[in-house]
Every structure is written in C-alpha cells, then in structure tokens.
C-alpha cells in the first residue's frame, strides 16, 4: 500500500543519498593484498573477516585488481586454489571517487551487480582510500535518520532543564516567551515547559493540564493568526496562574464571533495539521477560571487567562 | 485494558516504547482533529489518530496521553518520534482503519467485561 506518507519517507532518504558523501560512509580500514598473494591466503582471510572480496593493490596503494568470493570458488572448482592470483584476478575494477555522493555508489552496485566498491582518492585516480558496501550505506542512512529524531529529543529534554531551573531560581516566577507567526514546530514549547514547571511544584494534575492546554491554544493562536507575539506566565500573590498572550496584530474584528465554537478563519494548511476547528478561544475560556480578551485592529490582541492553582499560601 | 493488549488486538507495530506497554488504559480518544483532542480528552488516555505530524505528539504530551496509535498504516516523521521519545510516549502503528481499530478495541473491552462478570 503506497500512500503519501511513504512518499515523504522516501523523499528523506532520497535527499540523503544525494547529500551524504562516500568519504563519510566508506570503511577506511580495509583489507587488501598484493599481486603475489595466493587464492588460499585470500580465502582464509575472507573467511576470518567475513567479507566477500578484497582489492589487490601495488606498493603505492594503486589498484591493480580485485578478488571476490566467486573467484575463490572458481579457483577451488578448477583446482588452482594454491596458485598465485595475478593471472586470474579481475583487472578492470569498477571504482568510485570519495568526493561523490552515495547515489553514485548505489548506481554502480546496480549497474555492475556488485556489492562492494573500492573508493579512489579522486576521479581518474587509482589510489584506494577505502571500501564502500551496501551495508555501509544502510548503516549511515540509519544513523543519519535516527539522529534527526535524536536532535529533536535532545532539544525537548532541554525544556525539562529550563523548567527545573525556573523552579530552583524563582519560586514565584515570570515566564516570557516570544512566538513568531507561522512557526509551527516551536508552537507548544511554552506549554511544555510550563506544564513541567507546575508539575514540578506539585500542583494538581488536572489544573496543570488546564494551564498547559490554555498555553498551547494561545501559542497556536499566535502562530496561526498573528504576525508574532509574546506569552507570559506568572503566579500572583493569591496563587493564581496568569497566562497572558499579546500579539502585534492584525487583531480580531469581531470577538464575539471568534468566541463562537466552530467559527474559524484558519487556512487550509493549518487545518491539514489538525488545528483550526474554531475551538481555540472557546477552549481557553472553558478551561480558565477567569478570561479576558481585548482586540483592536490597531494594537493587536491581548488575552488573559487566570487559573487558580488550588493551593493555599501556607503550603508554599 | 493494557497498551500491550491493544497492540495484540490490532496487530500493531511498536515504533517506540516497547518497555512502556504495561500501562493500564482508562480512556480512549479517536480523532483526526487536534482541536477536539484538546477539548474533550481526559488525562491518561490512549490516542488513536490518522494524523502523523509532530504536533500530534505535542498535543498528546500536553493533554496527558499515555500512548499514540497511528491508524491506516501511517508512519510518523522523525520529528514526531523524537518528541515521543523525550516524553516517553509509546508510538504504535496499525494497518487497520480508524473505524476498524475502534471496533476491535470495543470488542476487546466488552470481552474483558464479560469475563469479569462470569467470575462473579
């Protein structure tokens, strides 16, 4: 079953095989023999190292031939296994230069039906600097795709540290975050940090959840509808969490209409992400204990949501 | 019902969180609309969705989902997996459609109920 998701997946690998250089992918420590080696010596080495072929190099590391498992089997078959390889080896060796992309290696694997290629220092050179195999390429691709996930994971874990720092340094703190319009990848970070912060303070889970959702909806609103804005979160003396979102515009023409569940002005792009169902503002209003919104086409939108933390002062 | 049981019922592939499947699910939510998820879900729920963007995982994290199931055979992008890993939210994937997945889960839940009733 091929649908759009697999296209996306394939396109990532597609980009990568053009981006990654053979130099970064090849095995640099490789086994080679001189022209005086016998088939027997090579056969033992192939078995020991579990490889399927070795290049034959001269004293200057220039390639003069290659011996594969197939050649060794033929040598067994034809009964010259103890002989010198020089007269039997494949002399026209397909190579690939190290500054090419791995797509070049893949194309040669297909075209010449080989599983490994000696890598030369540069095009038209005979000096061998490494060996590249299909499994080298697979390993590299796996490593790179996983590191994309790893990077996001690490960034996310930093948020935990940020909220831990807030707890340590400021028992009653004031967060201030800047959000820009159209930056969907970052939307939700404020909510995530805020959630961790209040969770770390031991606030009731349901209340933490309401604060997090309010933050998230406010962030998404800045992201979807405005040209950029600021979110602040603070705790007042009566232990209320106050979430404020100020954006620079363009403002809401009819606030009552915007507060109607289901009313939306979101773009198709936003809806494709699963947002923009016209539930944002109604949702914030619903989850907040107190809710204020002001908007003008001149100064942008100012939203304030107050959530009681459900703790008394002496507990703090 | 545990996450691991749902995995079995739906022949789901576990993309992340093999060691987190022992958690008990108390609520289920199925939606392709994140706005709905933000409005109606309860903490500790199991999310069934056909959307695979990183925002799904973000929404799941903020609303307190304990696992995410992607239906219709969809694979999440690396960004979504990275987020899930950092928040320890198991990611499952099934070839089954949304409706069929829900139907199988309900059948599973009913069977558990029936078994319990027979005990007493």
XYZ file of C-alpha atoms in Angstrom:
436
model
C 0.000 0.000 0.000
C 1.685 3.167 -1.181
C 0.260 6.438 0.043
C 1.561 9.923 0.597
C 3.257 9.120 3.895
C 5.669 6.704 2.282
C 6.488 9.328 -0.311
C 7.512 11.625 2.486
C 9.619 8.897 3.999
C 11.252 8.058 0.700
C 11.930 11.680 -0.073
C 14.001 11.987 3.099
C 16.172 9.049 2.105
C 16.241 10.414 -1.430
C 17.625 13.702 -0.244
C 20.134 11.986 1.960
C 21.599 9.741 -0.720
C 22.401 12.838 -2.746
C 23.728 14.728 0.250
C 25.945 12.216 2.006
C 29.428 11.778 0.593
C 31.080 8.432 0.057
C 34.005 9.671 2.121
C 31.796 9.866 5.247
C 30.281 6.458 4.631
C 33.103 4.163 3.462
C 35.180 1.836 5.592
C 38.616 3.387 5.823
C 40.418 0.461 7.433
C 40.172 -2.208 4.806
C 41.966 -5.410 3.946
C 43.961 -5.681 0.748
C 46.536 -7.982 -0.825
C 49.492 -7.613 -3.178
C 49.736 -9.361 -6.520
C 51.909 -12.132 -5.030
C 49.144 -13.494 -2.803
C 47.663 -16.955 -3.411
C 43.967 -17.841 -3.566
C 44.390 -19.885 -0.402
C 45.670 -16.907 1.593
C 42.803 -14.768 0.386
C 40.214 -17.468 1.045
C 41.359 -17.775 4.668
C 41.241 -14.004 5.124
C 37.774 -13.714 3.589
C 36.548 -16.362 5.989
C 38.245 -14.821 9.009
C 36.972 -11.297 8.371
C 33.597 -12.408 6.970
C 33.963 -10.263 3.851
C 33.152 -11.020 0.239
C 36.074 -9.548 -1.668
C 39.453 -7.814 -1.425
C 41.190 -5.287 -3.660
C 44.661 -6.072 -4.961
C 46.983 -3.097 -4.648
C 50.535 -2.331 -5.724
C 53.109 -0.874 -3.357
C 51.764 2.669 -3.856
C 48.220 1.622 -2.920
C 47.127 1.871 -6.557
C 44.521 -0.668 -7.531
C 45.532 -3.398 -9.965
C 42.756 -5.929 -9.478
C 40.081 -7.415 -7.275
C 39.313 -10.903 -5.969
C 35.806 -11.851 -4.861
C 34.375 -14.963 -3.197
C 33.243 -16.058 -6.649
C 36.842 -16.032 -7.902
C 37.876 -18.144 -4.909
C 35.098 -20.677 -5.551
C 36.144 -20.916 -9.188
C 39.727 -21.483 -8.039
C 38.516 -24.380 -5.874
C 36.474 -25.722 -8.735
C 39.221 -25.514 -11.328
C 41.819 -26.663 -8.837
C 44.201 -23.721 -8.701
C 43.456 -22.662 -5.144
C 47.112 -22.731 -4.135
C 48.261 -20.714 -7.088
C 49.171 -17.059 -7.327
C 46.258 -14.776 -8.125
C 47.990 -12.469 -10.560
C 46.876 -14.214 -13.748
C 43.308 -14.818 -12.638
C 42.214 -11.607 -10.926
C 39.704 -9.183 -12.431
C 41.854 -6.334 -13.682
C 39.250 -3.884 -14.829
C 37.988 -2.801 -11.460
C 34.983 -0.540 -11.040
C 35.807 2.164 -8.505
C 34.121 5.265 -7.208
C 35.765 8.506 -6.035
C 35.417 9.504 -2.393
C 34.038 13.016 -3.043
C 30.976 11.660 -4.888
C 27.584 11.186 -3.212
C 26.478 7.739 -2.140
C 23.962 7.735 -5.004
C 26.948 7.137 -7.330
C 27.921 4.039 -5.397
C 24.315 2.778 -5.355
C 24.024 3.249 -9.114
C 27.225 1.288 -9.683
C 26.081 -1.514 -7.369
C 23.002 -1.852 -9.558
C 24.680 -1.440 -12.911
C 27.587 -3.833 -12.348
C 25.803 -6.137 -9.872
C 28.498 -5.863 -7.257
C 28.152 -5.479 -3.503
C 31.357 -3.592 -2.772
C 33.397 -0.935 -4.470
C 36.962 0.241 -3.860
C 36.975 4.012 -3.295
C 39.605 6.150 -5.027
C 41.120 9.370 -3.782
C 39.580 11.341 -6.672
C 38.141 10.746 -10.122
C 40.613 9.082 -12.547
C 42.918 8.251 -9.637
C 43.914 4.653 -8.911
C 44.873 5.224 -5.293
C 42.496 3.423 -2.970
C 41.444 5.128 0.270
C 38.591 2.875 1.369
C 35.877 0.368 0.527
C 32.159 1.033 0.349
C 29.491 -1.660 0.666
C 25.699 -1.619 0.700
C 25.691 -2.245 4.422
C 27.969 0.786 4.971
C 25.365 2.868 3.174
C 22.451 1.364 5.094
C 24.218 1.939 8.392
C 24.974 5.522 7.518
C 21.391 6.215 6.436
C 20.025 4.679 9.615
C 22.423 6.692 11.688
C 21.524 9.959 9.971
C 17.747 9.460 10.059
C 17.895 8.482 13.700
C 19.995 11.487 14.556
C 17.185 13.698 13.205
C 14.868 12.193 15.822
C 17.686 12.320 18.361
C 18.193 16.031 17.814
C 14.546 16.796 18.497
C 14.604 14.510 21.509
C 17.579 16.381 22.951
C 16.039 19.775 22.308
C 12.936 18.594 24.098
C 14.917 17.328 27.070
C 16.440 20.785 27.388
C 12.934 22.082 28.124
C 12.890 19.897 31.218
C 16.105 21.550 32.341
C 14.682 25.009 31.667
C 11.637 24.362 33.840
C 13.807 22.785 36.543
C 15.923 25.949 36.523
C 12.845 28.090 36.883
C 11.751 26.091 39.905
C 15.155 26.346 41.519
C 15.701 30.038 40.941
C 12.280 31.620 41.228
C 9.564 30.148 43.381
C 7.176 32.754 42.007
C 8.327 33.332 38.551
C 7.518 35.203 35.452
C 7.990 33.446 32.145
C 8.231 35.422 28.986
C 8.348 33.787 25.599
C 8.321 35.235 22.169
C 6.427 33.498 19.422
C 6.548 34.266 15.756
C 3.782 33.780 13.243
C 3.808 30.587 11.206
C 6.419 28.740 13.282
C 4.518 25.508 13.906
C 7.477 23.486 15.018
C 8.033 25.673 18.030
C 4.376 26.057 18.986
C 3.818 24.056 22.124
C 7.233 24.567 23.681
C 5.972 27.198 26.098
C 3.115 24.937 27.103
C 5.519 22.034 27.547
C 7.904 23.997 29.757
C 5.017 25.487 31.733
C 3.447 22.083 32.251
C 6.699 20.671 33.583
C 7.148 23.683 35.825
C 3.783 23.416 37.544
C 4.033 19.651 37.706
C 7.392 20.104 39.423
C 5.751 22.338 42.012
C 3.346 19.534 42.851
C 0.219 21.263 41.534
C -2.861 19.070 40.954
C -2.575 17.226 37.637
C -5.889 18.378 36.298
C -5.046 22.025 36.951
C -1.619 21.612 35.333
C -3.333 20.121 32.342
C -5.715 23.058 32.029
C -2.831 25.537 32.197
C -0.896 23.561 29.580
C -3.839 23.456 27.172
C -4.515 27.177 27.616
C -0.852 27.945 26.882
C -0.863 25.660 23.875
C -4.035 27.145 22.390
C -2.693 30.665 22.962
C 0.586 29.725 21.304
C -1.207 28.176 18.365
C -3.325 31.315 18.008
C -0.222 33.490 17.851
C 1.270 31.056 15.379
C -1.808 30.709 13.159
C -3.400 34.135 13.216
C -0.823 36.762 14.148
C 2.378 38.213 12.826
C 4.128 37.384 16.124
C 3.615 37.911 19.817
C 4.576 37.264 23.403
C 3.303 34.840 26.012
C 3.895 35.425 29.695
C 3.037 33.162 32.588
C 3.182 34.310 36.177
C 1.843 33.367 39.578
C 0.225 36.154 41.611
C 0.013 36.521 45.405
C -3.256 34.627 45.553
C -1.735 31.614 43.834
C -3.361 32.113 40.529
C -1.502 31.252 37.375
C -1.922 34.082 34.900
C -1.354 33.311 31.249
C -1.127 36.395 29.046
C -0.774 36.434 25.288
C -0.125 39.652 23.428
C 0.251 39.745 19.714
C 1.249 42.503 17.353
C -1.709 42.112 15.071
C -3.669 42.052 12.897
C -6.377 41.889 15.592
C -9.821 40.265 15.723
C -12.622 42.236 14.007
C -15.473 40.547 15.936
C -14.541 38.962 19.272
C -17.999 37.517 19.967
C -17.890 35.726 16.658
C -14.348 34.437 17.380
C -15.586 33.046 20.692
C -18.309 31.035 18.961
C -17.327 27.348 18.984
C -16.678 26.218 15.431
C -16.049 29.656 13.957
C -12.677 29.740 12.263
C -10.599 31.763 9.852
C -7.710 29.283 9.763
C -6.047 28.404 6.468
C -6.183 25.018 4.747
C -2.567 24.423 5.751
C -3.412 24.836 9.410
C -6.434 22.572 9.114
C -4.371 19.888 7.442
C -2.307 19.817 10.628
C -5.462 19.097 12.595
C -5.955 22.570 14.022
C -8.201 25.468 13.163
C -11.526 23.879 14.067
C -12.672 27.062 15.738
C -12.286 25.657 19.238
C -9.202 27.578 20.402
C -10.662 30.622 22.135
C -13.795 28.791 23.393
C -11.471 26.157 24.803
C -9.276 28.686 26.618
C -12.404 30.348 28.022
C -13.737 26.989 29.134
C -10.561 25.885 30.927
C -9.777 29.231 32.592
C -11.308 30.402 35.850
C -11.240 33.959 34.557
C -10.858 35.019 30.964
C -10.382 38.412 29.359
C -9.779 39.311 25.767
C -9.289 42.680 24.114
C -8.539 43.210 20.499
C -8.228 46.088 18.139
C -7.136 46.197 14.570
C -4.517 48.777 15.594
C -2.796 47.242 18.597
C -3.407 43.521 18.135
C -4.970 41.035 20.519
C -4.440 40.802 24.286
C -5.610 37.698 26.033
C -5.512 36.980 29.748
C -6.481 33.696 31.340
C -6.393 33.139 35.099
C -6.327 29.679 36.626
C -6.490 29.108 40.358
C -3.736 26.716 41.393
C -5.828 25.253 44.179
C -3.111 25.727 46.833
C -3.132 27.985 49.875
C -0.251 30.332 50.686
C 0.951 28.488 53.780
C 1.533 25.345 51.706
C 4.079 27.100 49.561
C -7.001 -2.913 29.153
C -3.269 -2.578 28.847
C -1.411 -0.949 25.953
C 0.202 -4.291 25.181
C -3.241 -5.900 24.772
C -4.321 -3.219 22.308
C -1.115 -3.854 20.383
C -2.064 -7.518 20.143
C -5.697 -6.910 19.161
C -4.725 -4.572 16.326
C -1.588 -6.395 15.123
C 0.165 -3.110 15.769
C 3.839 -2.442 15.288
C 5.563 -0.754 18.220
C 7.718 2.039 16.784
C 8.820 3.280 20.167
C 8.334 2.312 23.804
C 8.384 -1.495 23.875
C 9.098 -1.321 27.616
C 6.254 1.125 28.354
C 3.375 -1.072 27.239
C 2.415 -2.374 30.648
C 0.318 0.706 31.482
C -3.408 0.362 32.033
C -5.631 2.410 29.722
C -8.623 4.073 31.358
C -9.855 6.239 28.488
C -9.696 6.116 24.706
C -9.896 9.003 22.250
C -10.071 8.707 18.464
C -9.794 11.833 16.364
C -8.055 13.424 13.423
C -8.785 16.830 14.837
C -6.277 18.110 17.367
C -8.694 20.831 18.406
C -11.112 18.111 19.516
C -8.399 16.271 21.390
C -7.557 19.474 23.253
C -11.199 19.995 24.140
C -12.575 16.625 25.115
C -9.899 14.283 26.416
C -9.119 13.222 29.952
C -5.654 12.708 31.460
C -4.171 9.239 30.927
C -5.996 8.444 27.703
C -4.994 6.364 24.692
C -4.932 8.403 21.475
C -5.992 6.894 18.143
C -5.341 9.134 15.164
C -4.573 9.230 11.465
C -2.557 12.420 11.701
C 1.187 11.914 11.987
C 2.644 15.404 12.403
C 4.935 16.246 15.354
C 2.076 18.464 16.600
C 0.087 15.307 17.319
C 2.734 14.159 19.759
C 2.943 17.661 21.226
C -0.815 17.689 21.739
C -0.708 14.205 23.230
C 2.023 15.219 25.633
C 0.220 18.346 26.817
C -3.110 16.614 27.265
C -1.550 13.682 29.105
C -1.919 10.817 26.623
C -0.212 7.569 27.655
C 0.239 6.227 24.123
C -0.433 7.121 20.492
C -1.722 4.753 17.825
C -1.366 5.790 14.187
C -4.004 4.106 12.043
C -4.252 3.459 8.297
C -0.659 2.229 8.165
C 0.850 5.666 8.543
C 4.395 6.236 9.694
C 5.208 9.300 11.777
C 8.079 11.580 10.682
C 11.338 11.504 12.627
C 10.390 14.725 14.397
C 7.320 13.102 15.894
C 9.326 10.091 17.046
C 11.950 12.327 18.662
C 9.265 14.156 20.630
C 7.655 10.899 21.699
C 10.976 9.549 22.905
C 11.719 12.591 25.029
C 8.298 12.392 26.676
C 8.268 8.588 26.924
C 5.029 8.213 24.979
C 4.834 4.825 23.210
C 4.127 5.031 19.475
C 2.105 2.258 17.818
C 1.135 1.811 14.210
C -1.524 -0.378 12.639
C -2.627 -1.057 9.062
C -6.237 -1.054 10.212
C -8.524 1.871 9.544
C -9.720 4.156 12.303
C -13.211 2.627 12.475
C -11.968 -0.936 12.466
C -9.369 -0.167 15.128
C -12.018 1.342 17.386
C -14.382 -1.562 16.753
C -11.722 -4.110 17.704
C -10.850 -2.212 20.863
C -14.503 -2.029 21.905
C -14.876 -5.770 21.245
C -11.806 -6.337 23.398
C -13.212 -4.169 26.189
C -16.573 -5.975 26.062
C -14.845 -9.321 26.275
C -12.932 -8.212 29.373
C -16.218 -7.052 30.939
C -17.926 -10.343 30.097
C -15.065 -12.349 31.573
C -15.245 -10.293 34.752
C -18.990 -10.799 35.018
C -18.612 -14.533 34.687
C -16.229 -14.538 37.625
C -18.932 -13.316 39.981
